[in-house]
Coordinates of N, CA and C in Angstrom, one line a residue:
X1 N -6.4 -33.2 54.4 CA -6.1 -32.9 53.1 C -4.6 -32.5 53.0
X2 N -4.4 -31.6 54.2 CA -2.9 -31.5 53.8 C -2.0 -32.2 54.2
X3 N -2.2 -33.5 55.2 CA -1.2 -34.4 55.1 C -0.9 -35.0 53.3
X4 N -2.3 -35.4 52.5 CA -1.9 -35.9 51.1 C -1.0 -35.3 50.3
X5 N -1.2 -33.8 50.6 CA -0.3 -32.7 49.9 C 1.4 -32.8 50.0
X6 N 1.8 -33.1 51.5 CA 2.8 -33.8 52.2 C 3.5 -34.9 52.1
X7 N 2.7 -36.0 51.8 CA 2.9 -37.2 51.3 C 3.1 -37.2 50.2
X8 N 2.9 -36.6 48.9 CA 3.2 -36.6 47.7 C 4.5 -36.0 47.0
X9 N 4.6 -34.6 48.2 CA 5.9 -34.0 48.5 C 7.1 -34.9 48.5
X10 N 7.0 -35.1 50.0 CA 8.0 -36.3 50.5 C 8.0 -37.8 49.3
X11 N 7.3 -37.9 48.7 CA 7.5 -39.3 47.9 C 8.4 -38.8 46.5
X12 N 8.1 -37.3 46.1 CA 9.1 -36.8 45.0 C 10.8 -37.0 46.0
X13 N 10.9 -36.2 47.0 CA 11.8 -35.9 47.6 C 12.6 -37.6 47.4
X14 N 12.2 -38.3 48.6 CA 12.1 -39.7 48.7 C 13.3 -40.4 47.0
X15 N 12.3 -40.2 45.9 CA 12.7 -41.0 44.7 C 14.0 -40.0 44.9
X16 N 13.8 -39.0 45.0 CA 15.3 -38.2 44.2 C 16.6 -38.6 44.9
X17 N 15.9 -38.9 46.6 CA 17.1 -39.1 47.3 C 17.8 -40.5 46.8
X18 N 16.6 -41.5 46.5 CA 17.1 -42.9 46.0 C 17.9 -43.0 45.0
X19 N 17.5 -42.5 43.6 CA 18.2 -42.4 42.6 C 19.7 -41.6 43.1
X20 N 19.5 -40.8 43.4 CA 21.2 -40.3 43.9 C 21.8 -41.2 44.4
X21 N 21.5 -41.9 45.7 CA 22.0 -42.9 46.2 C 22.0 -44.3 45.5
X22 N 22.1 -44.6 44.8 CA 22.1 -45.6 43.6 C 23.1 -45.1 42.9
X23 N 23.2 -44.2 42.3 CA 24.4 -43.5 41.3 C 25.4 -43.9 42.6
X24 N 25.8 -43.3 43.7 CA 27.0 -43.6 44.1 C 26.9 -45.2 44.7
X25 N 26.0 -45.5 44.8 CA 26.7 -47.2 44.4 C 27.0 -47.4 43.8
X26 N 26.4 -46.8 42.4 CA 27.0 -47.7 41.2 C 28.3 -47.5 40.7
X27 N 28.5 -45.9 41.3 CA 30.2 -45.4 40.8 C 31.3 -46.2 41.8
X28 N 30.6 -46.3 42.9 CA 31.7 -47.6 43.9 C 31.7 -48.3 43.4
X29 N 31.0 -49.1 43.0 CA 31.3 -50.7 42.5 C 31.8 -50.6 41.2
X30 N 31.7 -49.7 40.0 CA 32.5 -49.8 39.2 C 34.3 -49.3 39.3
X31 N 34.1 -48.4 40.6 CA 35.6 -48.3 40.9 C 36.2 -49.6 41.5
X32 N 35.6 -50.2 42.1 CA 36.1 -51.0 42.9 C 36.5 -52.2 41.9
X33 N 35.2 -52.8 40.6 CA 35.9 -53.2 39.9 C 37.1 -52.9 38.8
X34 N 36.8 -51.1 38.7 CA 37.9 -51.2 37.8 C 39.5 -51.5 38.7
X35 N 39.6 -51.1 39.6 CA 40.9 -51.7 40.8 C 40.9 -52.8 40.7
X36 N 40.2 -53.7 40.7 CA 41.1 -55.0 41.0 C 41.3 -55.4 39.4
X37 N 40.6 -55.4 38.5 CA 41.2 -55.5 37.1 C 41.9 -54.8 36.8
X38 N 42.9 -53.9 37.2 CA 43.4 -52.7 37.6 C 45.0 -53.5 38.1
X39 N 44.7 -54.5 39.4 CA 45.6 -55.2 39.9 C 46.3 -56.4 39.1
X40 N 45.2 -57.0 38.2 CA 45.4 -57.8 37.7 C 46.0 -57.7 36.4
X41 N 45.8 -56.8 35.7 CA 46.5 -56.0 34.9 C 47.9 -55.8 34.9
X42 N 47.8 -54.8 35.7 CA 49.6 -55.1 36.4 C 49.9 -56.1 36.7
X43 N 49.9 -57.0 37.5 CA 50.5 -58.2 37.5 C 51.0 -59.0 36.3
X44 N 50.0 -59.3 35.3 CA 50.4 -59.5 34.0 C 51.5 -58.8 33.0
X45 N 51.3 -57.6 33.2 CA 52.1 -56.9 32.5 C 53.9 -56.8 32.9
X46 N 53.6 -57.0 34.5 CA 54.5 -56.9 35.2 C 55.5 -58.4 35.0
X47 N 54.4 -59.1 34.6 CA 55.2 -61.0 34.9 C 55.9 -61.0 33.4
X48 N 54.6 -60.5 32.3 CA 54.9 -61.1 31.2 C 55.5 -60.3 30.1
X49 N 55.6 -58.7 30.5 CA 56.8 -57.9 30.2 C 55.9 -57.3 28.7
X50 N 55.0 -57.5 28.5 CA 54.1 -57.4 27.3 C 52.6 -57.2 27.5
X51 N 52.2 -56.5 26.7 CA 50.5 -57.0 26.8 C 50.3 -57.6 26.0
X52 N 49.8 -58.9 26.3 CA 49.1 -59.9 25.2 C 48.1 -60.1 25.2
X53 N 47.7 -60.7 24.1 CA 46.0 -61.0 23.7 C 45.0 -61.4 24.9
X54 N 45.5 -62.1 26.0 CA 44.8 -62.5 27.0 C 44.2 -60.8 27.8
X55 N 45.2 -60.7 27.8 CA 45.2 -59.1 29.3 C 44.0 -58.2 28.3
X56 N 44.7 -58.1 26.7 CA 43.2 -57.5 26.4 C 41.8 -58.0 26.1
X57 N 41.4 -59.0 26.2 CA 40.5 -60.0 26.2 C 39.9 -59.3 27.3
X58 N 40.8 -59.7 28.6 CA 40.2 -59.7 29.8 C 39.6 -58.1 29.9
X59 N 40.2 -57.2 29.5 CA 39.9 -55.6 29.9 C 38.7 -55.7 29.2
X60 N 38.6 -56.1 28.0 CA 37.0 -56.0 27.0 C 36.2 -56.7 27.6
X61 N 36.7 -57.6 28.2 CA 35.3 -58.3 28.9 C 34.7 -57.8 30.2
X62 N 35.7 -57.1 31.2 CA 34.9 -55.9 31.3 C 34.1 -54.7 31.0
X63 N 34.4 -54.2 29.7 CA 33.9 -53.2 29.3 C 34.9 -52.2 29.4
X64 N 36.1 -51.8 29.9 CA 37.0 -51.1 29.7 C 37.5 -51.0 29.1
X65 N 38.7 -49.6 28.8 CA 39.9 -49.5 27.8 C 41.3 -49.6 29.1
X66 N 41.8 -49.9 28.5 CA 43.3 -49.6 28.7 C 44.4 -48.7 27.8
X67 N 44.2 -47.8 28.5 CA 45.6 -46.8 28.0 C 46.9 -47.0 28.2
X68 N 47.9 -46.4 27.6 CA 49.4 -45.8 28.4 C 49.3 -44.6 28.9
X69 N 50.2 -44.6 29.5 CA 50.6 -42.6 29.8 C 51.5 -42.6 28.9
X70 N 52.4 -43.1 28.0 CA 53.5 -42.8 27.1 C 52.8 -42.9 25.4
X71 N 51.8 -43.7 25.6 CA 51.9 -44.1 24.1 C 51.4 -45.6 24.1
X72 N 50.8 -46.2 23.5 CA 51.0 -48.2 23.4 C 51.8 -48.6 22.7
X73 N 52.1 -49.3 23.6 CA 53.2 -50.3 23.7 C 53.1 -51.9 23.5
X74 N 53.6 -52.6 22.2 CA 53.2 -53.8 23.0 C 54.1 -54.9 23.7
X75 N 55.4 -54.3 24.1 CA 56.3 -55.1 24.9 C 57.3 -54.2 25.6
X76 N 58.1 -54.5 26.4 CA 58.7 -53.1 27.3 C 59.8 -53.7 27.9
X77 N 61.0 -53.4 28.3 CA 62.1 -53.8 29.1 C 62.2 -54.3 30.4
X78 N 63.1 -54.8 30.8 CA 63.1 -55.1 32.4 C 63.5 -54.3 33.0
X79 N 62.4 -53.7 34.2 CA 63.0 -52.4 34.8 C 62.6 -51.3 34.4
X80 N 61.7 -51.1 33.3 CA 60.7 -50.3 32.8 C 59.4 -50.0 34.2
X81 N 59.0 -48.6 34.3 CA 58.2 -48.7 35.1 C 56.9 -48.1 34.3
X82 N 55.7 -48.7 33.8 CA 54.7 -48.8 33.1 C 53.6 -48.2 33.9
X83 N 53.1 -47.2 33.1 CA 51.9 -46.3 33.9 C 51.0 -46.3 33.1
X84 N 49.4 -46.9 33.2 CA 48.4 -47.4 32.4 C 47.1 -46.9 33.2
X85 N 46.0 -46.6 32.3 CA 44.8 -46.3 32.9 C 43.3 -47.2 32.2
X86 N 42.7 -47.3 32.9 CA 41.6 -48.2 33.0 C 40.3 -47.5 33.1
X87 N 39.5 -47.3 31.7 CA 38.7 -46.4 31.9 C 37.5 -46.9 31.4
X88 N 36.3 -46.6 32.1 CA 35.0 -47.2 32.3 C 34.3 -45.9 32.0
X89 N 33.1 -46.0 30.7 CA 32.0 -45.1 30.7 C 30.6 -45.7 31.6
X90 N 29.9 -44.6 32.4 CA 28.9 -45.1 32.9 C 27.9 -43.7 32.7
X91 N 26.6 -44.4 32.7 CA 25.2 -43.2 32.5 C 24.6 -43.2 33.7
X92 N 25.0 -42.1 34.9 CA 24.1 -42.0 35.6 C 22.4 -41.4 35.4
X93 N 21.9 -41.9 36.8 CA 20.3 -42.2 36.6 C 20.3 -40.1 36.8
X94 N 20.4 -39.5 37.8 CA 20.6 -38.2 38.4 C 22.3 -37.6 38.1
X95 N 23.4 -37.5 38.7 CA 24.1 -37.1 38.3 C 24.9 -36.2 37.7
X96 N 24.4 -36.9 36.3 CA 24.8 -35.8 35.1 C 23.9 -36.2 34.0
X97 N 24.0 -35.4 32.9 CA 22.8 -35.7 31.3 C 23.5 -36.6 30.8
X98 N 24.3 -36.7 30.6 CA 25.3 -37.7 29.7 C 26.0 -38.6 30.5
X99 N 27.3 -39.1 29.6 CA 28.2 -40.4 30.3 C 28.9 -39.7 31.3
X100 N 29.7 -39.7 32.3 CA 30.4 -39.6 33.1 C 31.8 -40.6 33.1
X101 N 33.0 -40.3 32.6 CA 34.1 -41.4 32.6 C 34.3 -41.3 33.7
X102 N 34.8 -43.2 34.2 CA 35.6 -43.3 35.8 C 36.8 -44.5 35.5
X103 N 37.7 -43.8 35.9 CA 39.3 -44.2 35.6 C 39.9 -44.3 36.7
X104 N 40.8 -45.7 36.5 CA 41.7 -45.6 37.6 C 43.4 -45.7 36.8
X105 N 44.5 -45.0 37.6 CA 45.9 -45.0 37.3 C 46.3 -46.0 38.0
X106 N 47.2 -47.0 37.2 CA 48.2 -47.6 37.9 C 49.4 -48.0 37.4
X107 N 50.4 -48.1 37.9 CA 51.5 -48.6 37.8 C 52.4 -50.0 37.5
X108 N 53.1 -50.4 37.0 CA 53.7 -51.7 36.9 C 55.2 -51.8 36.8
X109 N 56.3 -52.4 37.4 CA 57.6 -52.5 37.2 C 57.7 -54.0 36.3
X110 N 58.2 -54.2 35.1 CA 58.5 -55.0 34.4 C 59.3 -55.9 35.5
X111 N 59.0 -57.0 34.9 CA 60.7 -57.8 35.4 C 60.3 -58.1 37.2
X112 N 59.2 -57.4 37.7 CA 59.3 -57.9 39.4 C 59.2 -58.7 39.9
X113 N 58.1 -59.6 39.1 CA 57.3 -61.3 39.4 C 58.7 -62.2 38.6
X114 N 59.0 -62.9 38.9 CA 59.6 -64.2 38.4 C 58.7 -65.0 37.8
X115 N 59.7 -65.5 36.1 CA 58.5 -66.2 35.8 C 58.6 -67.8 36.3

């Protein structure tokens, strides 16, 4: 009898551990894709000296926003160094009660890519 008592234990334990471990996969992989959309980002911004309709297309079709750190902008100088953030809401399962934002900062120097 008291092994069942045991087994019932461990199978609460068990789920809670899983759901945790699910949450931080899921926060890895949405960091990992906000970074390379992140990369790609910059590069654009960097080549084409502007944000255009494409670059925000692409961030919504993730599901993210794109910030400034200064303010928005929609075109910038050569030699301007551009600092933007990329921010994703997600609902963990355990975690927290609510949304949890996960953001990444990055940088861009106008003018570095040749067009």
């Amino acid at each position: 009898m008291s092994y069942k008592l045991g087994l019932l234990l461990s199978i609460v334990f068990m789920m809670s551990v899983l759901l945790f471990s699910g949450d931080l996969i899921n926060v890895g992989i949405i960091k990992n894709s906000l970074n390379s959309l992140a990369l790609t980002v910059s590069y654009r911004i960097a080549k084409d000296g502007a944000v255009l309709g494409d670059t925000r297309t692409l961030v919504e079709s993730y599901g993210a926003e794109l910030t400034f750190e200064e303010g928005w902008r929609e075109s910038f100088r050569i030699g301007d160094t551009v600092t933007f953030y990329l921010k994703k809401e997600y609902t963990p399962f355990v975690l927290r009660k609510g949304t949890m934002p996960l953001s990444v900062r990055r940088s861009a120097v106008i003018g570095y890519y040749k067009n």
